[in-house]
Amino acid sequence: MKILVINSGSSSVKYQLIDMENENVLAKGVVQRIGIKNSFLEHEKVGNGEIRIDREIPDHGTGIRMVIDILQDKEYGVISNIDEIDAVGHRVLHGGEKFTESILIDDQVEQAIEDYCELGPLHNPHNLTGIRVC
């Protein structure tokens, strides 16, 4: 089972793809400076070094799509098809009193995260974008 873990922040997206069979990190990286000049993606295929891609990244959706693309890249990727990802985990900044442990995201959970945006205005909206894009 392969799990993609996403942490969407105010101007970045951090990620890891983990093979849960042996709990090894297959790839990890960060998309930085989203919506700001000089944005980039740094990606590491564990054991094979890093690559940096400098590109305009106007929003979190674009950044997450870049992550999905690099994970499938023939040279730098670790999967050949997105269907190899069995689940996606999202770190959400603020779940209020409602969410204190890991849960499956459904429409009600998504709405509750949206309702808590005023408690985490710099992060929760971007957390939601990550959830919706994935």
Coordinates of N, CA and C in Angstrom, one line a residue:
M1 N 0.8 -1.2 0.0 CA 0.0 0.0 0.0 C 0.9 1.2 0.0
K2 N 0.6 2.1 -0.9 CA 1.4 3.4 -1.0 C 0.4 4.6 -0.6
I3 N 1.0 5.4 0.3 CA 0.2 6.5 0.8 C 0.9 7.8 0.5
L4 N 0.2 8.8 -0.1 CA 0.8 10.1 -0.4 C 0.3 11.0 0.8
V5 N 1.3 11.6 1.4 CA 1.0 12.5 2.6 C 1.2 13.9 2.1
I6 N 0.2 14.8 2.3 CA 0.3 16.1 1.8 C 0.1 17.1 3.0
N7 N 1.0 18.2 3.0 CA 0.8 19.2 4.0 C 0.8 20.5 3.2
S8 N -0.4 21.1 3.0 CA -0.6 22.3 2.2 C -0.5 23.5 3.2
G9 N 0.5 24.3 3.1 CA 0.6 25.5 3.9 C 0.2 26.7 3.1
S10 N 0.5 27.9 3.7 CA 0.1 29.1 3.1 C 0.7 29.4 1.8
S11 N 2.0 29.0 1.6 CA 2.7 29.2 0.3 C 3.5 28.0 -0.1
S12 N 3.2 26.9 0.5 CA 4.0 25.7 0.1 C 3.1 24.4 0.2
V13 N 3.7 23.4 -0.4 CA 3.1 22.0 -0.2 C 4.2 21.1 0.0
K14 N 4.2 20.4 1.2 CA 5.2 19.4 1.4 C 4.6 18.1 1.2
Y15 N 5.4 17.1 0.8 CA 4.8 15.8 0.5 C 5.8 14.7 0.7
Q16 N 5.3 13.5 0.9 CA 6.0 12.2 1.0 C 5.1 11.1 0.4
L17 N 5.8 10.2 -0.4 CA 5.1 9.0 -0.8 C 5.7 7.9 0.0
I18 N 4.9 7.2 0.7 CA 5.4 6.1 1.6 C 4.8 4.8 1.2
D19 N 5.7 3.8 1.1 CA 5.3 2.4 0.9 C 5.1 1.8 2.3
M20 N 3.8 1.6 2.7 CA 3.5 1.2 4.0 C 3.8 -0.3 4.2
E21 N 4.1 -1.0 3.2 CA 4.5 -2.5 3.4 C 5.7 -2.6 4.2
N22 N 6.7 -1.7 4.0 CA 7.9 -1.7 4.8 C 8.2 -0.3 5.4
E23 N 7.2 0.6 5.3 CA 7.3 1.9 5.9 C 8.5 2.7 5.4
N24 N 8.8 2.5 4.1 CA 9.9 3.3 3.5 C 9.3 4.5 2.8
V25 N 10.0 5.6 2.9 CA 9.7 6.8 2.1 C 10.3 6.6 0.7
L26 N 9.5 6.6 -0.3 CA 9.9 6.4 -1.7 C 10.4 7.7 -2.3
A27 N 9.7 8.8 -2.0 CA 10.0 10.1 -2.5 C 9.4 11.2 -1.6
K28 N 10.1 12.3 -1.6 CA 9.6 13.4 -0.8 C 10.0 14.7 -1.4
G29 N 9.4 15.8 -1.0 CA 9.7 17.1 -1.5 C 8.9 18.2 -1.0
V30 N 9.0 19.4 -1.7 CA 8.3 20.5 -1.3 C 8.1 21.4 -2.5
V31 N 7.0 22.0 -2.6 CA 6.7 23.1 -3.6 C 6.7 24.4 -2.8
Q32 N 7.6 25.3 -3.2 CA 7.8 26.5 -2.4 C 7.4 27.8 -3.2
R33 N 7.0 28.8 -2.4 CA 6.8 30.1 -2.9 C 5.6 30.1 -3.9
I34 N 4.5 29.4 -3.6 CA 3.3 29.3 -4.4 C 2.7 30.7 -4.4
G35 N 2.4 31.2 -5.7 CA 1.8 32.5 -5.9 C 2.8 33.6 -5.7
I36 N 4.1 33.3 -5.6 CA 5.1 34.3 -5.4 C 6.2 34.1 -6.5
K37 N 6.9 35.2 -6.8 CA 8.0 35.1 -7.8 C 9.0 34.0 -7.3
N38 N 9.7 33.4 -8.2 CA 10.7 32.5 -8.0 C 10.2 31.2 -7.3
S39 N 9.1 30.7 -7.7 CA 8.5 29.5 -7.1 C 9.3 28.3 -7.7
F40 N 9.2 27.2 -6.9 CA 10.0 26.0 -7.4 C 9.4 24.7 -6.7
L41 N 9.8 23.6 -7.3 CA 9.6 22.3 -6.7 C 10.9 21.6 -6.4
E42 N 11.1 21.1 -5.2 CA 12.3 20.3 -4.9 C 11.8 18.9 -4.6
H43 N 12.3 17.9 -5.4 CA 11.9 16.6 -5.3 C 13.1 15.6 -5.1
E44 N 12.9 14.7 -4.1 CA 13.9 13.7 -3.9 C 13.3 12.3 -4.1
K45 N 13.9 11.6 -5.0 CA 13.6 10.2 -5.2 C 14.6 9.5 -4.2
V46 N 14.1 9.0 -3.1 CA 15.0 8.6 -2.0 C 16.1 7.6 -2.5
G47 N 17.3 8.0 -2.3 CA 18.4 7.1 -2.7 C 19.0 7.6 -4.1
N48 N 18.4 8.5 -4.7 CA 18.8 8.9 -6.1 C 19.0 10.4 -6.2
G49 N 19.1 11.1 -5.1 CA 19.4 12.5 -5.2 C 18.1 13.4 -5.4
E50 N 18.4 14.7 -5.5 CA 17.3 15.7 -5.7 C 17.3 16.3 -7.0
I51 N 16.1 16.9 -7.3 CA 16.0 17.7 -8.5 C 15.2 19.0 -8.1
R52 N 15.5 20.1 -8.7 CA 14.8 21.3 -8.5 C 14.3 21.8 -9.8
I53 N 13.0 22.1 -9.8 CA 12.3 22.7 -11.0 C 11.8 24.1 -10.7
D54 N 12.4 25.1 -11.3 CA 12.0 26.4 -11.1 C 11.0 26.8 -12.2
R55 N 9.8 27.2 -11.7 CA 8.7 27.4 -12.6 C 7.6 28.3 -11.8
E56 N 6.9 29.1 -12.6 CA 5.8 29.8 -12.0 C 4.8 28.9 -11.5
I57 N 4.4 29.0 -10.2 CA 3.4 28.1 -9.6 C 2.3 29.0 -9.0
P58 N 1.3 29.4 -9.7 CA 0.4 30.4 -9.3 C -0.5 30.0 -8.2
D59 N -0.8 28.7 -8.0 CA -1.7 28.3 -6.9 C -1.4 26.9 -6.4
H60 N -2.0 26.5 -5.4 CA -1.8 25.2 -4.8 C -2.2 24.0 -5.7
G61 N -3.3 24.2 -6.4 CA -3.7 23.2 -7.3 C -2.6 22.9 -8.4
T62 N -2.0 23.9 -8.9 CA -0.9 23.7 -9.9 C 0.3 23.0 -9.2
G63 N 0.6 23.4 -8.0 CA 1.7 22.8 -7.2 C 1.4 21.3 -7.0
I64 N 0.2 21.0 -6.6 CA -0.1 19.5 -6.3 C -0.1 18.7 -7.6
R65 N -0.5 19.3 -8.7 CA -0.5 18.6 -10.0 C 1.0 18.4 -10.4
M66 N 1.9 19.3 -10.1 CA 3.3 19.1 -10.3 C 3.9 18.0 -9.5
V67 N 3.4 17.8 -8.3 CA 3.8 16.7 -7.4 C 3.4 15.4 -8.1
I68 N 2.2 15.3 -8.5 CA 1.6 14.1 -9.1 C 2.4 13.8 -10.4
D69 N 2.7 14.8 -11.1 CA 3.5 14.6 -12.4 C 4.9 14.1 -12.1
I70 N 5.6 14.7 -11.1 CA 7.0 14.3 -10.8 C 7.0 12.9 -10.2
L71 N 6.0 12.5 -9.5 CA 6.0 11.1 -8.9 C 5.9 10.1 -10.0
Q72 N 5.3 10.5 -11.2 CA 5.2 9.5 -12.3 C 6.2 9.7 -13.4
D73 N 7.1 10.7 -13.2 CA 8.1 11.0 -14.2 C 9.0 9.7 -14.4
K74 N 9.4 9.5 -15.7 CA 10.2 8.3 -16.0 C 11.5 8.3 -15.3
E75 N 12.2 9.5 -15.2 CA 13.5 9.5 -14.6 C 13.5 9.7 -13.1
Y76 N 12.6 10.6 -12.6 CA 12.6 11.0 -11.2 C 11.5 10.5 -10.4
G77 N 10.5 9.8 -11.1 CA 9.4 9.3 -10.4 C 9.6 7.9 -9.7
V78 N 8.6 7.5 -8.9 CA 8.7 6.3 -8.2 C 7.5 5.4 -8.5
I79 N 6.5 5.9 -9.2 CA 5.4 5.1 -9.6 C 5.2 5.3 -11.1
S80 N 4.5 4.4 -11.8 CA 4.3 4.5 -13.2 C 2.9 5.0 -13.5
N81 N 2.0 5.0 -12.5 CA 0.7 5.4 -12.7 C 0.1 5.9 -11.4
I82 N -0.7 6.9 -11.4 CA -1.3 7.4 -10.2 C -2.2 6.4 -9.5
D83 N -2.7 5.4 -10.2 CA -3.5 4.3 -9.5 C -2.7 3.5 -8.5
E84 N -1.3 3.7 -8.5 CA -0.5 3.0 -7.5 C -0.6 3.6 -6.2
I85 N -1.2 4.8 -6.1 CA -1.4 5.5 -4.8 C -2.7 5.0 -4.3
D86 N -2.7 4.3 -3.1 CA -3.8 3.7 -2.5 C -4.6 4.7 -1.6
A87 N -4.0 5.7 -1.1 CA -4.6 6.6 -0.2 C -3.8 7.9 -0.1
V88 N -4.5 9.0 0.2 CA -3.9 10.3 0.4 C -4.2 10.8 1.8
G89 N -3.2 11.1 2.6 CA -3.4 11.7 3.9 C -3.1 13.2 3.8
H90 N -3.9 14.0 4.5 CA -3.7 15.4 4.5 C -3.5 15.9 5.9
R91 N -2.5 16.7 6.2 CA -2.4 17.4 7.4 C -3.3 18.6 7.4
V92 N -4.2 18.8 8.3 CA -5.1 19.9 8.3 C -4.7 20.7 9.6
L93 N -4.5 22.0 9.5 CA -4.1 22.8 10.6 C -5.1 22.8 11.7
H94 N -6.3 23.2 11.4 CA -7.3 23.4 12.5 C -8.6 22.6 12.3
G95 N -8.8 21.7 13.1 CA -10.1 20.9 13.1 C -11.0 21.2 14.2
G96 N -10.6 22.3 14.9 CA -11.4 22.7 16.1 C -11.6 21.6 17.1
E97 N -12.7 21.6 17.8 CA -12.9 20.6 18.8 C -13.5 19.3 18.1
K98 N -13.8 19.4 16.9 CA -14.5 18.3 16.2 C -13.6 17.2 15.8
F99 N -12.3 17.6 15.4 CA -11.4 16.6 14.9 C -10.1 16.6 15.7
T100 N -9.9 15.5 16.4 CA -8.7 15.4 17.3 C -7.9 14.2 17.0
E101 N -8.3 13.4 15.9 CA -7.5 12.3 15.5 C -7.8 12.1 14.0
S102 N -7.1 11.2 13.4 CA -7.2 10.9 11.9 C -8.6 10.4 11.6
I103 N -9.2 10.9 10.5 CA -10.5 10.5 10.1 C -10.5 10.4 8.6
L104 N -11.5 9.7 8.0 CA -11.7 9.7 6.6 C -12.5 11.0 6.2
I105 N -12.1 11.5 5.1 CA -12.7 12.8 4.6 C -13.9 12.5 3.8
D106 N -15.0 13.0 4.1 CA -16.2 13.0 3.3 C -16.8 14.4 3.2
D107 N -17.9 14.5 2.6 CA -18.5 15.9 2.4 C -18.7 16.6 3.7
Q108 N -19.1 15.9 4.8 CA -19.4 16.6 6.1 C -18.1 17.0 6.7
V109 N -17.0 16.2 6.6 CA -15.7 16.6 7.1 C -15.2 17.8 6.4
E110 N -15.3 17.7 5.0 CA -14.8 18.8 4.2 C -15.5 20.1 4.6
Q111 N -16.8 20.1 4.8 CA -17.6 21.3 5.2 C -17.1 21.8 6.6
A112 N -16.9 20.9 7.5 CA -16.4 21.3 8.8 C -15.1 22.0 8.7
I113 N -14.2 21.4 7.9 CA -12.9 22.1 7.7 C -13.0 23.5 7.2
E114 N -14.0 23.6 6.2 CA -14.3 24.9 5.7 C -14.8 25.9 6.7
D115 N -15.7 25.3 7.6 CA -16.3 26.2 8.7 C -15.2 26.7 9.6
Y116 N -14.1 25.9 9.8 CA -13.0 26.3 10.7 C -12.0 27.2 10.0
C117 N -12.2 27.6 8.8 CA -11.2 28.4 8.1 C -10.9 29.7 8.8
E118 N -11.9 30.3 9.5 CA -11.6 31.5 10.3 C -10.6 31.3 11.4
L119 N -10.5 30.0 11.9 CA -9.6 29.7 13.0 C -8.2 29.5 12.4
G120 N -8.1 29.2 11.2 CA -6.8 28.9 10.5 C -6.8 29.5 9.2
P121 N -6.9 30.9 9.0 CA -7.1 31.5 7.7 C -5.9 31.4 6.8
L122 N -4.7 31.2 7.3 CA -3.6 31.1 6.4 C -3.4 29.6 5.9
H123 N -4.0 28.7 6.6 CA -3.7 27.3 6.2 C -4.9 26.5 5.8
N124 N -6.0 26.6 6.6 CA -7.2 25.7 6.3 C -7.7 25.9 4.8
P125 N -7.8 27.1 4.3 CA -8.2 27.2 2.8 C -7.3 26.4 1.9
H126 N -6.0 26.4 2.2 CA -5.0 25.7 1.3 C -5.1 24.2 1.6
N127 N -5.4 23.8 2.9 CA -5.6 22.4 3.2 C -6.8 21.9 2.4
L128 N -7.8 22.7 2.3 CA -9.0 22.3 1.5 C -8.7 22.1 0.0
T129 N -7.9 23.0 -0.5 CA -7.5 22.9 -1.9 C -6.7 21.6 -2.1
G130 N -5.8 21.3 -1.2 CA -5.1 20.0 -1.3 C -6.0 18.8 -1.3
I131 N -7.0 18.9 -0.5 CA -8.0 17.8 -0.4 C -8.8 17.7 -1.7
R132 N -9.2 18.8 -2.2 CA -10.1 18.8 -3.4 C -9.3 18.4 -4.7
V133 N -8.0 18.8 -4.8 CA -7.3 18.5 -5.9 C -6.9 17.0 -6.0
C134 N -6.6 16.5 -4.8 CA -6.3 15.0 -4.7 C -7.5 14.2 -4.9

